[in-house]
Amino acid sequence: MLWSDFDAVARGEGGTGPLRKLRATERSRRLLLLRNLVEVVTKSEDLYRPLPSPETAWELLARVEHAAPQALEAILAHPYTGTWAGYTTRLYRQDVTGVCPFWVHVGHVHCLAAAAAVRAGIPFETEIPVWLGKAALPTLGSAQLRAEAPFSVATVRGDGNDVEIRNRHSVVRLPAHPSTDAPGWSGIRTTVCWAGERRLEVRLDDVDPYRGLYEPILPDRLSPVEVESWRTVLDGAWSLLAEHLPDVADTMRVGLDSIVPAPTVPFRLPSASTGEAFGSAIVAYGEDPATLAAALVHEFHHIRLGGLLHLVRLSVDDPRERLYAPWRADPRPIGGVLHGIYAFFGVASFWRALAAAEPDHELAAFEFALWRGQVRRTLDVVHADESLTVAGRRFLAGIAAELEPWQDEPVAAAPRTWARFAAEDHYAAWRTRHLRPDAGAVAELAAAWRAGLARPRFAALPEPRVPTPVPDGDWHDARTDLIRLRLGPDGATRFAAQGSAVPGATEADLHFVAGRPVEATAGYRKSLEANPDDPAALAGLGLALAARSTGPASRALLHRPELVRAVHRALRGGPGGTPPVETIAGWLGRFTH
């Protein structure tokens, strides 16, 4: 890949050219991993028995390449070929036990070869592993066999036209079109979306054993109604992408092969991907096409960066969980932060385009204002980080150059204010849970309070620099969920009807997002009387006070909440009684910000 391609990918540009180069890299990587596994495992029958030698699978793949090269390419391009190769290689190298016996994992190579032979339409016969009666043919589907043992073997046989999978107890015959269902057979459904001349074809893969994020998983079959719901919302999301981010849509057609449907999560649309499954995104179902479109852009950026990282290192190995990431509740290592910056840069680009096209779309304006600021904030922190390579700094500079002009683009006052509140909320809760103030400073502050001093004698408070990954307290980010509910489609009605059902939301949260800061303040005070350590209530009180007027208490609660809580803990049960949290925050806020 040329540096010009590298720079284009950093900016979220470049079209299909750089992406095809990333695909070629993935193909080479998977072939190398596959061949290495075949060579090392073939040397020891104990590693692959009761299945045939992996070398026979390699020979079948060679026959497929000779007869129908495109069939082999389909298997090599399959995202979960990469997942399987990486996972099984790690099992072998680290000599650890996987979800299944090792022979089942390494035996998946026979599944890949059989699927390639079916696609090629050549005669063949081989044996494949069976997991709890499930026999997988990647990119095609999964057979359900009767099996007495958790792990067993089945025979796959094809004569160039008909294909069957059998064991001692049952036989399953594949339909003429394997994407359809048949007795004992679950085909992988495909959805095709059109927006003008732009076409997106993706598999809804709910059966491949290596479609999961970390470990193999069993099929989790969608019902026909669920499949149609997915197709409907994907149609809407694709139309939005084609209209508002046409260049990204054109590139996504080449880079997104498969979506793994995940269960609905109330009031959220979580998604995930892994660098080894280039071309795949795991996405929860949601009814809003715009939110799905943003999730697809998010994961597509992860896919691109995952492929790029197989060519160039953006940072040295540094697993320390030491950085604040505004999209995560926990501290993150530099590698995770780089991925998040790039993914949410993509998210911001989508909401920016939609907000520009639909000025009354409050949710789009909110999301754009939120993520342009959060990504920039994170860039400002890490752009000179010691763990970055020269390429890493160049990559971040490309994002920053694209993102910087967006900071001055106008956003309506209400969505912009809600975005500021959401950002302050997240940061305050993160600080409360993951930063530990200097014990000596806390003791001196408590002593100064007991002595009735207006401020402690030292000039400046030390800022805690190293977060702990172990959180001190629970937090749900419910207020941001409520903001999205209120600003989203039919927001006022849905907020009134469903707001109380948002996980973790309190009555005070509902008052705050409804625009009633006085009632919210009273509610958070009551919550803190019951539990003065609650991170959500501490941040909530800071927000509610700030919504009325900025003062020392709100400043301390939003910018040094971990200090407020630590000093309050030190004063509890002492002489003179325990002061309210808000009183301590007001005192600290006079000299800590």
Coordinates of N, CA and C in Angstrom, one line a residue, residues 168-264:
R168 N -24.2 -41.7 11.4 CA -24.8 -43.0 11.5 C -26.3 -42.9 11.8
H169 N -26.7 -41.8 12.3 CA -28.1 -41.6 12.7 C -29.0 -40.8 11.8
S170 N -28.5 -40.0 10.9 CA -29.3 -39.2 10.1 C -28.6 -38.7 8.8
V171 N -29.3 -38.2 7.9 CA -28.8 -37.6 6.7 C -29.5 -36.4 6.3
V172 N -28.8 -35.4 5.9 CA -29.4 -34.1 5.5 C -28.9 -33.8 4.1
R173 N -29.9 -33.5 3.2 CA -29.6 -33.2 1.8 C -29.7 -31.7 1.6
L174 N -28.7 -31.1 1.0 CA -28.7 -29.7 0.7 C -29.7 -29.3 -0.4
P175 N -30.4 -28.2 -0.3 CA -31.3 -27.8 -1.4 C -30.4 -27.3 -2.6
A176 N -31.1 -27.2 -3.7 CA -30.4 -26.7 -4.9 C -29.8 -25.4 -4.7
H177 N -30.4 -24.5 -3.9 CA -29.9 -23.2 -3.5 C -29.6 -23.3 -2.0
P178 N -28.4 -23.4 -1.6 CA -28.1 -23.7 -0.2 C -28.5 -22.5 0.7
S179 N -28.7 -21.3 0.2 CA -29.1 -20.2 1.0 C -30.6 -20.4 1.5
T180 N -31.3 -21.3 0.9 CA -32.7 -21.6 1.4 C -32.6 -22.7 2.4
D181 N -33.7 -22.8 3.2 CA -33.8 -23.9 4.2 C -34.4 -25.2 3.6
A182 N -34.1 -26.3 4.2 CA -34.6 -27.6 3.8 C -34.6 -28.4 5.1
P183 N -35.3 -29.6 5.1 CA -35.3 -30.4 6.3 C -33.9 -30.7 6.8
G184 N -33.7 -30.2 8.0 CA -32.3 -30.4 8.7 C -31.3 -29.4 8.2
W185 N -31.6 -28.5 7.3 CA -30.6 -27.6 6.8 C -31.1 -26.1 7.0
S186 N -30.2 -25.3 7.6 CA -30.4 -23.9 7.8 C -29.5 -23.1 6.9
G187 N -30.0 -22.6 5.8 CA -29.2 -21.8 4.9 C -28.9 -20.4 5.4
I188 N -27.7 -19.9 5.0 CA -27.4 -18.5 5.4 C -28.1 -17.5 4.5
R189 N -29.0 -16.7 5.1 CA -29.8 -15.8 4.3 C -29.0 -14.6 3.8
T190 N -29.3 -14.1 2.6 CA -28.6 -13.0 2.0 C -29.6 -11.9 1.8
T191 N -29.2 -10.7 2.1 CA -30.1 -9.5 1.8 C -29.4 -8.6 0.8
V192 N -30.2 -8.1 -0.2 CA -29.7 -7.2 -1.2 C -30.5 -5.9 -1.1
C193 N -29.7 -4.8 -0.9 CA -30.3 -3.5 -0.8 C -30.0 -2.6 -2.0
W194 N -30.9 -1.9 -2.4 CA -30.7 -1.0 -3.6 C -31.0 0.4 -3.2
A195 N -30.2 1.4 -3.7 CA -30.4 2.8 -3.5 C -30.0 3.4 -4.8
G196 N -31.0 3.6 -5.7 CA -30.6 4.0 -7.1 C -29.8 2.9 -7.7
E197 N -28.6 3.3 -8.2 CA -27.7 2.3 -8.9 C -26.8 1.6 -7.9
R198 N -26.9 2.0 -6.6 CA -25.9 1.4 -5.6 C -26.6 0.2 -5.0
R199 N -25.8 -0.9 -5.0 CA -26.3 -2.2 -4.5 C -25.4 -2.7 -3.4
L200 N -26.0 -3.1 -2.3 CA -25.3 -3.7 -1.2 C -25.8 -5.2 -1.0
E201 N -24.9 -6.1 -1.0 CA -25.3 -7.5 -0.8 C -24.5 -8.0 0.4
V202 N -25.2 -8.4 1.5 CA -24.6 -9.0 2.7 C -25.3 -10.2 3.1
R203 N -24.5 -11.1 3.8 CA -25.1 -12.3 4.4 C -25.5 -11.9 5.8
L204 N -26.7 -12.4 6.2 CA -27.1 -12.4 7.6 C -26.7 -13.7 8.2
D205 N -25.5 -13.8 8.8 CA -25.0 -15.1 9.2 C -25.3 -15.3 10.6
D206 N -26.2 -16.3 10.9 CA -26.5 -16.6 12.2 C -26.2 -18.0 12.6
V207 N -25.3 -18.7 11.8 CA -25.0 -20.1 12.0 C -23.5 -20.4 12.0
D208 N -22.6 -19.6 11.4 CA -21.2 -19.9 11.3 C -20.6 -20.0 12.7
P209 N -19.9 -21.1 13.1 CA -19.4 -21.2 14.5 C -18.4 -20.2 14.8
Y210 N -17.7 -19.6 13.8 CA -16.7 -18.6 14.1 C -17.1 -17.2 13.9
R211 N -18.4 -16.9 13.9 CA -18.9 -15.6 13.7 C -18.8 -14.7 15.0
G212 N -18.5 -15.3 16.1 CA -18.5 -14.6 17.4 C -17.3 -13.7 17.5
L213 N -17.3 -12.9 18.6 CA -16.3 -11.9 18.8 C -15.0 -12.5 19.3
Y214 N -15.1 -13.5 20.3 CA -13.9 -14.0 20.9 C -13.8 -15.5 20.8
E215 N -14.9 -16.2 20.8 CA -14.8 -17.7 20.8 C -15.9 -18.2 19.9
P216 N -15.8 -19.5 19.5 CA -16.8 -20.1 18.6 C -18.2 -20.1 19.4
I217 N -19.2 -20.0 18.7 CA -20.6 -20.0 19.2 C -21.5 -20.9 18.4
L218 N -22.5 -21.4 19.0 CA -23.5 -22.2 18.3 C -24.5 -21.3 17.5
P219 N -25.2 -21.9 16.5 CA -26.1 -21.1 15.7 C -27.2 -20.5 16.6
D220 N -27.7 -19.3 16.3 CA -28.8 -18.6 17.0 C -29.7 -18.1 15.9
R221 N -30.6 -19.0 15.4 CA -31.3 -18.8 14.2 C -32.4 -17.7 14.3
L222 N -32.4 -16.8 13.3 CA -33.4 -15.8 13.2 C -34.7 -16.4 12.6
S223 N -35.8 -16.0 13.1 CA -37.1 -16.4 12.5 C -37.3 -15.7 11.2
P224 N -38.2 -16.2 10.3 CA -38.5 -15.5 9.1 C -38.9 -14.1 9.3
V225 N -39.7 -13.8 10.3 CA -40.2 -12.5 10.6 C -39.0 -11.6 11.0
E226 N -38.1 -12.1 11.8 CA -36.9 -11.3 12.2 C -36.0 -11.0 11.0
V227 N -35.9 -12.0 10.1 CA -35.1 -11.7 8.8 C -35.7 -10.6 8.0
E228 N -37.0 -10.6 7.9 CA -37.7 -9.5 7.1 C -37.5 -8.2 7.8
S229 N -37.6 -8.2 9.1 CA -37.4 -6.9 9.9 C -35.9 -6.4 9.6
W230 N -35.0 -7.3 9.6 CA -33.6 -6.9 9.3 C -33.5 -6.3 7.9
R231 N -34.1 -7.0 7.0 CA -34.0 -6.5 5.6 C -34.7 -5.1 5.5
T232 N -35.8 -4.9 6.2 CA -36.4 -3.6 6.1 C -35.5 -2.5 6.6
V233 N -35.0 -2.7 7.8 CA -34.2 -1.6 8.4 C -32.8 -1.5 7.7
L234 N -32.3 -2.6 7.1 CA -31.1 -2.4 6.3 C -31.3 -1.7 5.0
D235 N -32.5 -1.9 4.4 CA -32.9 -1.1 3.2 C -32.9 0.4 3.6
G236 N -33.5 0.8 4.7 CA -33.5 2.2 5.1 C -32.1 2.7 5.4
A237 N -31.3 1.9 6.1 CA -29.9 2.4 6.4 C -29.1 2.6 5.1
W238 N -29.2 1.6 4.2 CA -28.5 1.7 3.0 C -28.9 2.9 2.2
S239 N -30.2 3.2 2.1 CA -30.6 4.4 1.4 C -30.0 5.7 2.0
L240 N -30.0 5.8 3.3 CA -29.4 6.9 4.0 C -27.9 7.1 3.7
L241 N -27.2 5.9 3.7 CA -25.7 6.0 3.4 C -25.5 6.4 1.9
A242 N -26.3 5.8 1.0 CA -26.1 6.1 -0.4 C -26.4 7.6 -0.7
E243 N -27.3 8.1 0.1 CA -27.7 9.5 -0.2 C -26.7 10.5 0.5
H244 N -26.3 10.2 1.7 CA -25.6 11.2 2.5 C -24.1 11.0 2.5
L245 N -23.7 9.7 2.4 CA -22.2 9.4 2.3 C -22.0 8.5 1.1
P246 N -22.2 8.9 -0.1 CA -22.1 8.1 -1.2 C -20.7 7.4 -1.4
D247 N -19.7 8.2 -1.1 CA -18.3 7.6 -1.3 C -18.1 6.4 -0.3
V248 N -18.6 6.6 0.9 CA -18.4 5.5 1.9 C -19.3 4.4 1.5
A249 N -20.5 4.6 1.0 CA -21.3 3.5 0.5 C -20.7 2.7 -0.6
D250 N -20.1 3.4 -1.5 CA -19.4 2.7 -2.6 C -18.3 1.8 -2.1
T251 N -17.5 2.3 -1.1 CA -16.5 1.5 -0.5 C -17.0 0.4 0.3
M252 N -18.1 0.6 1.0 CA -18.7 -0.4 1.9 C -19.2 -1.6 1.1
R253 N -19.6 -1.4 -0.1 CA -20.1 -2.5 -1.0 C -19.0 -3.5 -1.2
V254 N -17.7 -3.0 -1.2 CA -16.6 -3.9 -1.4 C -16.1 -4.5 -0.1
G255 N -16.3 -3.8 1.0 CA -15.7 -4.2 2.3 C -16.6 -4.8 3.3
L256 N -17.9 -4.8 3.1 CA -18.8 -5.4 4.1 C -19.5 -6.6 3.5
D257 N -19.2 -7.8 4.0 CA -19.7 -9.1 3.4 C -20.8 -9.7 4.3
S258 N -20.7 -9.5 5.6 CA -21.5 -10.3 6.5 C -21.9 -9.5 7.7
I259 N -23.2 -9.6 8.1 CA -23.6 -9.0 9.4 C -24.1 -10.2 10.3
V260 N -23.6 -10.2 11.5 CA -24.0 -11.1 12.5 C -25.1 -10.5 13.3
P261 N -26.4 -10.9 13.2 CA -27.4 -10.3 13.9 C -27.3 -10.6 15.4
A262 N -27.3 -9.6 16.2 CA -27.3 -9.8 17.7 C -28.6 -9.4 18.3
P263 N -29.0 -9.9 19.4 CA -30.3 -9.6 20.0 C -30.5 -8.1 20.3
T264 N -31.7 -7.6 20.3 CA -32.0 -6.3 20.6 C -31.6 -5.9 22.0

